[in-house]
Short mmCIF file of C-alpha atoms in Angstrom, two decimals:
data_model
loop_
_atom_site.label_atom_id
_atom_site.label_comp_id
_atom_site.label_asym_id
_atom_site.label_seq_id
_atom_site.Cartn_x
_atom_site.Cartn_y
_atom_site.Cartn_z
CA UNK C 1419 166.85 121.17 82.11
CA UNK C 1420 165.34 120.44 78.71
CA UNK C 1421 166.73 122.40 76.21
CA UNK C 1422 165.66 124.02 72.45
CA UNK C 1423 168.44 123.47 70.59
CA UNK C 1424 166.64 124.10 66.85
CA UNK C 1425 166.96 127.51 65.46
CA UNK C 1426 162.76 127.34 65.20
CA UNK C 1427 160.89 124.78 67.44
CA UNK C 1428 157.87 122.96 66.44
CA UNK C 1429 155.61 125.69 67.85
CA UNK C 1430 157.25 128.33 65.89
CA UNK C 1431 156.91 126.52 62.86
CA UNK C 1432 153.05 126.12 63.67
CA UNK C 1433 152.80 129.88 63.90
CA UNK C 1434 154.35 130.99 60.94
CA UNK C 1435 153.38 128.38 58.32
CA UNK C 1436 149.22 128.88 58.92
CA UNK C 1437 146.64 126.27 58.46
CA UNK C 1438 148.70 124.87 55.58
CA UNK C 1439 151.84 124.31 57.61
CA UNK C 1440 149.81 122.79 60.79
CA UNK C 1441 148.06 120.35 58.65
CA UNK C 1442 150.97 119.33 57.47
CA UNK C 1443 152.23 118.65 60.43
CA UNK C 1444 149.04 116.85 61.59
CA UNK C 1445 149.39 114.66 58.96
CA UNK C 1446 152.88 113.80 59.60
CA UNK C 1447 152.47 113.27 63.56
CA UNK C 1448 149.62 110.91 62.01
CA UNK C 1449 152.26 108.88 60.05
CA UNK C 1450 155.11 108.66 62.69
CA UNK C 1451 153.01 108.86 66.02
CA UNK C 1452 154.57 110.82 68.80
CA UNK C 1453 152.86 111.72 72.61
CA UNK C 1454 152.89 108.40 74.00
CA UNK C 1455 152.51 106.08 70.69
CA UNK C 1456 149.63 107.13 69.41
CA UNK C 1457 148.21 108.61 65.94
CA UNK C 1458 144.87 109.14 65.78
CA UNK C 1459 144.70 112.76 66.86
CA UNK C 1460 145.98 116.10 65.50
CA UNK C 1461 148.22 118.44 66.55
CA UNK C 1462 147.21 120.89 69.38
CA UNK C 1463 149.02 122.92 71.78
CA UNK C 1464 152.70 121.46 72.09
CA UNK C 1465 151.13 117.92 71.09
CA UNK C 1466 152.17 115.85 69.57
CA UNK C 1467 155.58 115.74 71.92
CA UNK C 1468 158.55 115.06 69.57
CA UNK C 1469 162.06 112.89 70.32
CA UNK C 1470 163.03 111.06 73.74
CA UNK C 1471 161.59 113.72 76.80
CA UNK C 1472 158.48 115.44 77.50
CA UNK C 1473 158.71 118.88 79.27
CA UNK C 1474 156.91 120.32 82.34
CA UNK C 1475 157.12 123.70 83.30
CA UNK C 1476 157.36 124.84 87.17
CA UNK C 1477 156.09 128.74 87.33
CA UNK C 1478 157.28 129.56 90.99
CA UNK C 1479 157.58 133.01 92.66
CA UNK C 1480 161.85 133.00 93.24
CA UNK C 1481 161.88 136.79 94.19
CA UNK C 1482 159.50 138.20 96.04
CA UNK C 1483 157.09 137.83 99.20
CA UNK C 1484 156.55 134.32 98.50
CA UNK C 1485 160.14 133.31 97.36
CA UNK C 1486 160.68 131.06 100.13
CA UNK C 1487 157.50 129.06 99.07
CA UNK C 1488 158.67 129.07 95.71
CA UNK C 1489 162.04 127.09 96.97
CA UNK C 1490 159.62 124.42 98.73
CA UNK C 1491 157.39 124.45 95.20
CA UNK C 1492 160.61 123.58 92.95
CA UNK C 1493 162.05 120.70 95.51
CA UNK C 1494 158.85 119.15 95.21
CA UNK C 1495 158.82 119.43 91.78
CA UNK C 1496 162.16 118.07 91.12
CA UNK C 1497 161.70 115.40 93.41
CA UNK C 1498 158.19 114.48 91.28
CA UNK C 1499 160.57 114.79 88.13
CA UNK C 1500 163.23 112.56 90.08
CA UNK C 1501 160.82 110.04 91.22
CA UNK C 1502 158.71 110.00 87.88
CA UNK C 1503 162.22 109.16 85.98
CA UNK C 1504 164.09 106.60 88.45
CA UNK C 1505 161.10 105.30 90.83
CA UNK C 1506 160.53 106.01 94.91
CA UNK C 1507 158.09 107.84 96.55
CA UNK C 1508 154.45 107.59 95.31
CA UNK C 1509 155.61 105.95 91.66
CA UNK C 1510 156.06 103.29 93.44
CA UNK C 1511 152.73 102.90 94.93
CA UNK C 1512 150.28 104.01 92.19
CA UNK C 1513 149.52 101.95 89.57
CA UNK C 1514 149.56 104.24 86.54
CA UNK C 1515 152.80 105.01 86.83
CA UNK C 1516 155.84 103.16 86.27
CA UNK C 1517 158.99 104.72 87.37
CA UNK C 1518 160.47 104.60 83.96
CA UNK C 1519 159.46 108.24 82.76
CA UNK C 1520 155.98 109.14 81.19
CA UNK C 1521 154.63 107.36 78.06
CA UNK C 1522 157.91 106.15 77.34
CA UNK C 1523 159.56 109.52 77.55
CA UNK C 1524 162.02 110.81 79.88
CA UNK C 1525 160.53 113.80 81.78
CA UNK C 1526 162.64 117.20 81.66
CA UNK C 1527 161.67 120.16 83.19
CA UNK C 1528 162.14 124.03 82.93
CA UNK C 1529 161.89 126.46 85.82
CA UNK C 1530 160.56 130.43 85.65
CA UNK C 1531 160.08 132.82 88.36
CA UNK C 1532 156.51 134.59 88.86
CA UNK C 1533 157.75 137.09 91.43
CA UNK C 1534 154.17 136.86 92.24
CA UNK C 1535 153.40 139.55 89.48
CA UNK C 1536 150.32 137.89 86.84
CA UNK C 1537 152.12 139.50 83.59
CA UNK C 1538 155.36 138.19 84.55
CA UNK C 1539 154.22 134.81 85.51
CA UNK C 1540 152.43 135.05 82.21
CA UNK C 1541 155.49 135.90 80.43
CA UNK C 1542 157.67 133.06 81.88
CA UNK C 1543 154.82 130.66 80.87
CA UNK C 1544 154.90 132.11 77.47
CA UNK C 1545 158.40 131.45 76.89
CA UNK C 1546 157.99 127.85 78.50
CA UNK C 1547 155.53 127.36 76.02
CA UNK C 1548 156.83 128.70 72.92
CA UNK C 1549 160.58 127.90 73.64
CA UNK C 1550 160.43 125.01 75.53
CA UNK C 1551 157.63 123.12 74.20
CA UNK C 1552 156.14 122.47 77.70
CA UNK C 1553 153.27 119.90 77.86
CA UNK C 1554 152.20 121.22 81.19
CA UNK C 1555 152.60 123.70 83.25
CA UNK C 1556 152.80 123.84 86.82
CA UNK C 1557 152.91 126.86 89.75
CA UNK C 1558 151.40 129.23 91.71
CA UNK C 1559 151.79 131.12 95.46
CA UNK C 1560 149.10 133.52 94.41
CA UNK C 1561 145.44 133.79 93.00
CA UNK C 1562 145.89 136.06 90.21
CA UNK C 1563 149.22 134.64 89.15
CA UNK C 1564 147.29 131.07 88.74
CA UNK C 1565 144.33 133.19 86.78
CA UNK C 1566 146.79 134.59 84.36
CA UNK C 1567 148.57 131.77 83.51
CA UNK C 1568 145.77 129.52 83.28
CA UNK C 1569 143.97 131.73 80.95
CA UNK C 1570 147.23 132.20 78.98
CA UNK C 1571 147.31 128.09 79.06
CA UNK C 1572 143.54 127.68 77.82
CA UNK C 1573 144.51 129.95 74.98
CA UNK C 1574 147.75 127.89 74.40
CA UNK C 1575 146.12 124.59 74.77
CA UNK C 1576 148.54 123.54 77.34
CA UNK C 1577 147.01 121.49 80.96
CA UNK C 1578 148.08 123.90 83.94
CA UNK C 1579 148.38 122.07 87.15
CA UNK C 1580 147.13 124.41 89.49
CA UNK C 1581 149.88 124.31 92.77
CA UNK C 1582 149.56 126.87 95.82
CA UNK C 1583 146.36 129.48 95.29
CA UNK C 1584 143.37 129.48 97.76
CA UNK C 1585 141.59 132.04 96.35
CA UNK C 1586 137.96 131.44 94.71
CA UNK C 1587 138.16 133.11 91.51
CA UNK C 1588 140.19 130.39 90.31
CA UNK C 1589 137.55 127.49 90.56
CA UNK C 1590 134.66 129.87 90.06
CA UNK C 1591 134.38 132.74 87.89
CA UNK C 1592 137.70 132.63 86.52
CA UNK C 1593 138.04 128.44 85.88
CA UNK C 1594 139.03 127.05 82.54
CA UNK C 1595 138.88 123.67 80.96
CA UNK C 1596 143.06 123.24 80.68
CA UNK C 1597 143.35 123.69 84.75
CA UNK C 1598 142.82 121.66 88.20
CA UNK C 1599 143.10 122.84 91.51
CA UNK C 1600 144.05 120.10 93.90
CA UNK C 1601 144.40 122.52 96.97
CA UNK C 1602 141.28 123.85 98.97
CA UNK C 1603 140.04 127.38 98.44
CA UNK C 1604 138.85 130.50 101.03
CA UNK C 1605 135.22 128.86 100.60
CA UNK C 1606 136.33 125.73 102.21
CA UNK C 1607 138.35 127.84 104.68
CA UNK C 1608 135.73 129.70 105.84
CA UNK C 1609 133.61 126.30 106.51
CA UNK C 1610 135.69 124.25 107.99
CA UNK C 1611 137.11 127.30 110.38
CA UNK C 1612 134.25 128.93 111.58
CA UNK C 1613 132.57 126.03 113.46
CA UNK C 1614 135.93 125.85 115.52
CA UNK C 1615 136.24 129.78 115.98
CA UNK C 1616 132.50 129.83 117.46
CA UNK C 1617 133.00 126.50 119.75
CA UNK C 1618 136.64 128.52 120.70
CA UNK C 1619 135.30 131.98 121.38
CA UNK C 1620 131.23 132.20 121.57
CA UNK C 1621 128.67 133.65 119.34
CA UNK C 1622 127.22 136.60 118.38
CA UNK C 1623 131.10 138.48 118.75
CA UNK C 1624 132.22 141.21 116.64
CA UNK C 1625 135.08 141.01 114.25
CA UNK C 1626 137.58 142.79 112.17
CA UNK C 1627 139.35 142.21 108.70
CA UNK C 1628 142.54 143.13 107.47
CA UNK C 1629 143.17 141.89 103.94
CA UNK C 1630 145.56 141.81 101.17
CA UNK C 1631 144.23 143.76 98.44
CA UNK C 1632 144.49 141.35 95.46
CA UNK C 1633 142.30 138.94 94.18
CA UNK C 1634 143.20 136.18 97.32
CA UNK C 1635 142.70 138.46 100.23
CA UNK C 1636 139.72 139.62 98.79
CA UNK C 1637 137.64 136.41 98.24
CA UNK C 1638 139.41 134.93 101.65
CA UNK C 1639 137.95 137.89 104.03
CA UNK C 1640 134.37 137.72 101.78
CA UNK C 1641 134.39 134.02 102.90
CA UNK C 1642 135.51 134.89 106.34
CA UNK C 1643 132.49 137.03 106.41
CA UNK C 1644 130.25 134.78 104.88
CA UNK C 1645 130.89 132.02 107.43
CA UNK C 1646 131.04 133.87 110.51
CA UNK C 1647 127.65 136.00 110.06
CA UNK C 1648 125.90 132.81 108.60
CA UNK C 1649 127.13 130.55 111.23
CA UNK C 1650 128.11 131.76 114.36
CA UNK C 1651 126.24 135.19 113.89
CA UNK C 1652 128.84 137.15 114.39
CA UNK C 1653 129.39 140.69 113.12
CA UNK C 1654 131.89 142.26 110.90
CA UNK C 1655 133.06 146.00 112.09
CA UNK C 1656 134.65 146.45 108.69
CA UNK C 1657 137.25 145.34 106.69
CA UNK C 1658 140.68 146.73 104.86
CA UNK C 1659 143.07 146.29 101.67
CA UNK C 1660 145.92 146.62 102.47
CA UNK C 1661 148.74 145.98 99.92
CA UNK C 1662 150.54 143.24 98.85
CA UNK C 1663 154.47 143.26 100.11
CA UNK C 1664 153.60 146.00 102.88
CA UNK C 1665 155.67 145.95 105.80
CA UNK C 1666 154.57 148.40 108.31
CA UNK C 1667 151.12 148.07 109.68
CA UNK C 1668 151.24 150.29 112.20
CA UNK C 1669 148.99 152.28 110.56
CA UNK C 1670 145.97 149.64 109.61
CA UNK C 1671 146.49 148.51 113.32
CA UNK C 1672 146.23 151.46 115.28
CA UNK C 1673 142.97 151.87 113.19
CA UNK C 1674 141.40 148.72 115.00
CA UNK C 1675 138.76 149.75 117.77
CA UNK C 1676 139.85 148.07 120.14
CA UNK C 1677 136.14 148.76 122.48
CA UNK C 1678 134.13 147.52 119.96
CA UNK C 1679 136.23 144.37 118.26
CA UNK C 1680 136.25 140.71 120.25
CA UNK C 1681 138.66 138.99 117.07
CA UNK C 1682 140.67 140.72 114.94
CA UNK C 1683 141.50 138.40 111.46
CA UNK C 1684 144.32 138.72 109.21
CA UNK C 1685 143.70 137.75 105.90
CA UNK C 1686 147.61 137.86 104.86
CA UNK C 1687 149.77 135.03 103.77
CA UNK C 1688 153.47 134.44 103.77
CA UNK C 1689 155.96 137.90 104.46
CA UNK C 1690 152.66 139.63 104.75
CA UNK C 1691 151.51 137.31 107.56
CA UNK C 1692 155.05 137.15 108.95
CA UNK C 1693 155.23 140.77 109.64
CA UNK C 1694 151.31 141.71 110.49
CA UNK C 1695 150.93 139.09 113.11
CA UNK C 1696 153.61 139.69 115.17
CA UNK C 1697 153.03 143.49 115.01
CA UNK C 1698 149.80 143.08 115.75
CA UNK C 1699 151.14 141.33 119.00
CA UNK C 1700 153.84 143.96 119.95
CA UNK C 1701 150.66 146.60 119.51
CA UNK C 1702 148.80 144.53 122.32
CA UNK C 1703 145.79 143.54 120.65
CA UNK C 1704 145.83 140.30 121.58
CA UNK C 1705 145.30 141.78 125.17
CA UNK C 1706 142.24 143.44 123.73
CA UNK C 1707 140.69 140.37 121.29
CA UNK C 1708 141.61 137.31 119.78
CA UNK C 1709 143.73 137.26 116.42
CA UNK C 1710 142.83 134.72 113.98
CA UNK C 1711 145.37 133.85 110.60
CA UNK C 1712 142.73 132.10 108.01
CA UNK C 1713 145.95 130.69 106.36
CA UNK C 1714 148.88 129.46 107.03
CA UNK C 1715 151.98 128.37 105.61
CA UNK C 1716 155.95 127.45 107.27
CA UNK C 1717 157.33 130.35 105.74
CA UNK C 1718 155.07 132.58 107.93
CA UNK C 1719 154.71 130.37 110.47
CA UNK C 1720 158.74 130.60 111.20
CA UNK C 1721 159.48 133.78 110.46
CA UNK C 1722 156.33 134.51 113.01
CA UNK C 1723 157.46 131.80 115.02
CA UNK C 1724 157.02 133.83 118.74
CA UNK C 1725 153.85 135.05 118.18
CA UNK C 1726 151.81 132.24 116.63
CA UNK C 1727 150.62 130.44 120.18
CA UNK C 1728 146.87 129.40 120.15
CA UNK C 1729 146.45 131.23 116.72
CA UNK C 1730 143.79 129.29 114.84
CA UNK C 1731 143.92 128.74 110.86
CA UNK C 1732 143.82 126.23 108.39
CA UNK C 1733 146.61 124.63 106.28
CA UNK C 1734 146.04 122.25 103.15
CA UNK C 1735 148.43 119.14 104.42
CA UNK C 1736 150.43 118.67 107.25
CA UNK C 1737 153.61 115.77 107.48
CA UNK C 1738 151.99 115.09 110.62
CA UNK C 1739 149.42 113.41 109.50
CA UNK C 1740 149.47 109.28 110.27
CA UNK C 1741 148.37 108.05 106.64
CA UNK C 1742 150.25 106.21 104.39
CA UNK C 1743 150.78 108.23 101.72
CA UNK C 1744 151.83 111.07 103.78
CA UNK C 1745 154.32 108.89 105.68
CA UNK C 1746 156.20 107.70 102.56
CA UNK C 1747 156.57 110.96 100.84
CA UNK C 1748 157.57 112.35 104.05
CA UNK C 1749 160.42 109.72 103.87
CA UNK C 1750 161.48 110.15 100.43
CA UNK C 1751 161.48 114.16 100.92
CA UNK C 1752 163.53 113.73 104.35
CA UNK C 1753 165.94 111.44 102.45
CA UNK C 1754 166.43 114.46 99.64
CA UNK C 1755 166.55 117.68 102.27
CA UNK C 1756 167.00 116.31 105.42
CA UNK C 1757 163.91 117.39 106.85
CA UNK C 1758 159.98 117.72 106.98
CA UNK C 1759 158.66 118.93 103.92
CA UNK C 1760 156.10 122.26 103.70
CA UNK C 1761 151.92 121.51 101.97
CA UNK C 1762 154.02 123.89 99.00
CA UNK C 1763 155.94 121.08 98.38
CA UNK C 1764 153.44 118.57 98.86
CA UNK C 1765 150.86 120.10 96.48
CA UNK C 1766 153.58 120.47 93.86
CA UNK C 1767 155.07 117.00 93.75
CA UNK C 1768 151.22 115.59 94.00
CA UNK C 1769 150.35 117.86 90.83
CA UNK C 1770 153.29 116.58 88.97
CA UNK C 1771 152.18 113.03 89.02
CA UNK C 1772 148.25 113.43 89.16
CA UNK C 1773 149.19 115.19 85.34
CA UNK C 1774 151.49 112.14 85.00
CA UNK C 1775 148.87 109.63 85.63
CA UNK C 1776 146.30 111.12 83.43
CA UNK C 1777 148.72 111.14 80.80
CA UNK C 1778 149.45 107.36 81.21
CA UNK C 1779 145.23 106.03 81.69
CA UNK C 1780 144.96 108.34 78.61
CA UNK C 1781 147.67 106.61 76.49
CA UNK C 1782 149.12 109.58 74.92
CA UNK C 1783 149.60 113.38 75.84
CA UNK C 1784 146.86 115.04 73.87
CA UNK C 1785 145.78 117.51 75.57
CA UNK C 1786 141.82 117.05 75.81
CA UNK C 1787 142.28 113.18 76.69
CA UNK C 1788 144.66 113.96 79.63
CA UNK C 1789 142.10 116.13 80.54
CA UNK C 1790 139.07 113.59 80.50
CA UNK C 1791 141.13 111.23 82.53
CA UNK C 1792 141.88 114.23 85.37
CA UNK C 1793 137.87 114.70 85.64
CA UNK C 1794 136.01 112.91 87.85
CA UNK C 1795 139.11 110.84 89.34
CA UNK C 1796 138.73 110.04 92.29
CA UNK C 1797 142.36 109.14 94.15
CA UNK C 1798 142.89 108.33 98.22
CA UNK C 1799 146.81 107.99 97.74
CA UNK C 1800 148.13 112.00 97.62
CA UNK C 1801 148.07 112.43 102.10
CA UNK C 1802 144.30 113.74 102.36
CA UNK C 1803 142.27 110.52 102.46
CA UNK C 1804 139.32 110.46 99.74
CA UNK C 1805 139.46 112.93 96.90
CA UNK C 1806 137.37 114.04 93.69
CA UNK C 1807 138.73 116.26 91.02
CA UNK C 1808 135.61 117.25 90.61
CA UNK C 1809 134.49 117.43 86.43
CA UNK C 1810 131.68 120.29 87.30
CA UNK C 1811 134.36 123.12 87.85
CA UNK C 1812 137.81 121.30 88.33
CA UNK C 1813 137.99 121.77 92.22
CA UNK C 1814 139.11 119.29 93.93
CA UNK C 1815 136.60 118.05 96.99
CA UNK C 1816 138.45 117.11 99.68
CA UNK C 1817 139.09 117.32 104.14
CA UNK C 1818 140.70 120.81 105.19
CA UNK C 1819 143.06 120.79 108.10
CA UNK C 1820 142.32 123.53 111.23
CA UNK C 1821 145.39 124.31 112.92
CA UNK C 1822 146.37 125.91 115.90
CA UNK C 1823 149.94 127.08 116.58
CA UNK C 1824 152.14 126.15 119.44
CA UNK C 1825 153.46 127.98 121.84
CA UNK C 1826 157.24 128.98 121.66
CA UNK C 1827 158.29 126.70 124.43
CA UNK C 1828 156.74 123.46 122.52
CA UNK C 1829 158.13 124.02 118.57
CA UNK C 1830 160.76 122.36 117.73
CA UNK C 1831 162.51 123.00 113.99
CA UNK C 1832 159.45 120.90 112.29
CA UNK C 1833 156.72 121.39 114.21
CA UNK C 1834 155.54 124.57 114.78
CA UNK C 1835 151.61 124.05 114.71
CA UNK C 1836 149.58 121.14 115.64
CA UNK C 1837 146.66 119.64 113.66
CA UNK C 1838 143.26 120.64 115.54
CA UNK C 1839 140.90 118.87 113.30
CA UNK C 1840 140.61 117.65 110.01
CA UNK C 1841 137.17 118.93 108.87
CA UNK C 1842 135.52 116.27 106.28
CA UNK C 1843 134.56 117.10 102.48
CA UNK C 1844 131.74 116.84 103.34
CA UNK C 1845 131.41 120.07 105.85
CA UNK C 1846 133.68 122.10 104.04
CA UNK C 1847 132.78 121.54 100.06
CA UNK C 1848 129.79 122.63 98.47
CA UNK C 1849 127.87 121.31 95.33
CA UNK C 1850 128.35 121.85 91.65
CA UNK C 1851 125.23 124.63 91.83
CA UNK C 1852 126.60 126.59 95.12
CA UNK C 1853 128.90 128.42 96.47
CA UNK C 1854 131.88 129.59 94.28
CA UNK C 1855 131.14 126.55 91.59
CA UNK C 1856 128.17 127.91 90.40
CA UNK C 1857 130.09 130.67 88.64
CA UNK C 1858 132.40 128.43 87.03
CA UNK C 1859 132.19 127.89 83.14
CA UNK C 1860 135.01 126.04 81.76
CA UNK C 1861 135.30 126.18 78.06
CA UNK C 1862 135.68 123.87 75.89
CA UNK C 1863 138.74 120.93 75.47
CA UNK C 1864 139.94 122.18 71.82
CA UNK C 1865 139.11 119.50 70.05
CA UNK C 1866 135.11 120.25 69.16
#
């Protein structure tokens, strides 16, 4: 863990001298270079980055609903840091990258927890920021945690790498210029799911919504509905918040009408979906209509293990999968924890080095040049096939993976759902001018 050992860090200095003491500074990181060698741009954000390492800061949720995700989020991470550092895994396959740190550098990295709250996860990227003179920062496990801290980062000037959140705010209304999304959002859910829900269960059916009441669950059931009246013409019943963390929903359940609703959907993720399903189960309503989980995750779908059978959803990677690139970081991560690793860590380790790369085609870590390299790449080497971080809104357009659990009697400690299809970009993204990317206005790079 990189540590501040200066009674005032660069930042601070920044802050309290004004324009004076920054242009200063400018001038100097002009004279002596610094961020990967070069000297032709001013300070911004934690650029230029001073001495031997360059930071990176993992925001995870360690307490909390999604705390188990978190763990799966921070051993990816570390084994990005690891791998960036010493070689293995993907570093030794992609080009840009060496093995030998980043830009020369040695990468460190500092750790916060979110608890899945947006002004704590702000707070912990604040002092990641200001204290540890983080270049990037990386996390997620929730929509509005990822909204507040990349707003917090645009502000700062610091690249957020965008890990586990699904929800469409944070491509669309809510997207700014210093964050990417690699994972697929409720839009592309609701695409690539509801072909396979009609071709499973019919048309014209009616259905019911339970959602978490926070800025996810609420964009994943308006997709939901979106999709199924659109497509399969179904019709929604109605839909409920219910709040984040609960644990009893006896009481949401026993409001379902069970005469008039043929699929009942759960628009919960992790604990939530852990404890819902199931009860949902022991209430019998899968007797009276077929349960769908949008999305899923291992933490839910272990701790929900018994009930999961034939339970369609969607997942954004799966160590299943036959490519190459999922193969060898399966490898590496079996190597490290002796088993299969979760899409959590996945996302996290392929965010690590997709910042990485950009730093190294850019030749230096200022910020707005990283961030013209991360536009528009296009990359078939991170376990999903062919993939666009798209400039228009900083989505990435890529396949979605439907999957169906297994029945009890056919999991084993790894595999506990099976891959039903992998629906192409193509059916499941959307153009710059539609759907959720036509609300998207990024901002500018800083450097206007």
């Amino acid at each position: 863990m990189a540590e501040d050992t200066s009674v005032l860090s660069r930042r601070d200095v920044l802050k309290t001298s004004g324009a004076a003491g920054a242009a200063g500074l400018a001038g100097l990181a002009g004279c002596t270079g610094g961020g990967g060698g070069d000297s032709e741009y001013s300070s911004l954000g934690n650029y230029p980055v001073e001495g031997d390492e360059v930071v990176f800061g993992f925001n995870v949720p360690q307490s909390g609903s999604y705390s188990q995700e978190g763990a799966d989020e921070l051993r990816g991470y570390n084994l990005a840091v690891d791998h960036l550092n010493n070689g293995g895994g993907w570093v030794d396959d992609w080009s840009d990258l060496s093995g030998d740190g980043v830009l020369g550098k040695t990468v460190a990295s500092v750790d916060g927890d979110t608890a899945t709250d947006p002004d704590q996860a702000r707070q912990s990227a604040q002092r990641m920021i200001n204290r540890d003179d983080a270049i990037m920062i990386s996390g997620g496990s929730s929509t509005s945690v990822a909204i507040a801290v990349q707003e917090l980062c645009q502000e700062e000037r610091v690249q957020f790498q965008c890990c586990i959140t699904h929800g469409n705010g944070t491509t669309a209304s809510e997207c700014v210029r210093y964050s990417t999304r690699e994972m697929f959002n409720a839009y592309m859910t609701g695409a690539a799911l509801a072909p396979v829900l009609e071709e499973e269960y019919g048309s014209d059916l009616n259905f019911y919504q339970l959602y978490a009441d926070y800025s996810w669950g609420q964009s994943q059931q308006r997709s939901m509905n979106q999709f199924l009246t659109e497509g399969p013409g179904w019709t929604q019943v109605e839909s409920v918040g219910t709040p984040l963390g609960t644990s009893d929903y006896s009481s949401y359940l026993s409001d379902v009408p069970r005469d008039e609703a043929d699929v009942l959907i759960l628009n919960h993720y992790g604990l939530d979906a852990a404890n819902s399903l199931p009860q949902a189960i022991e209430a019998g309503l899968d007797q009276d209509m077929e349960i769908v989980v949008p999305l899923y995750n291992r933490l839910m779908a272990e701790a929900a293990s018994d009930s999961i059978g034939d339970i369609f959803g969607t997942a954004d990677w799966s160590w299943q999968l036959e490519n190459g690139p999922t193969q060898t970081f399966v490898e590496a991560y079996r190597e490290e924890h002796d088993r299969a690793p979760s899409y959590a860590a996945r996302i996290a380790y392929t965010q690590t080095l997709q910042y990485a790369a950009a730093a190294e085609r850019a030749e230096t870590f200022y910020p707005p040049e990283v961030i013209r390299q991360l536009e528009g790449h296009e990359f078939d080497n991170a376990g999903l096939d062919a993939e666009t971080m798209r400039e228009c809104d900083h989505q990435a357009q890529r396949d979605v993976l439907v999957m169906r659990g297994l029945p009890p009697e056919e999991q084993t400690e790894d595999r506990l759902l099976e891959v039903l299809n992998q629906t192409s970009r193509d059916d499941a993204g959307y153009a710059c001018d539609a759907g959720p990317a036509a609300d998207c206005q990024l901002g500018d790079y800083g450097d206007e």
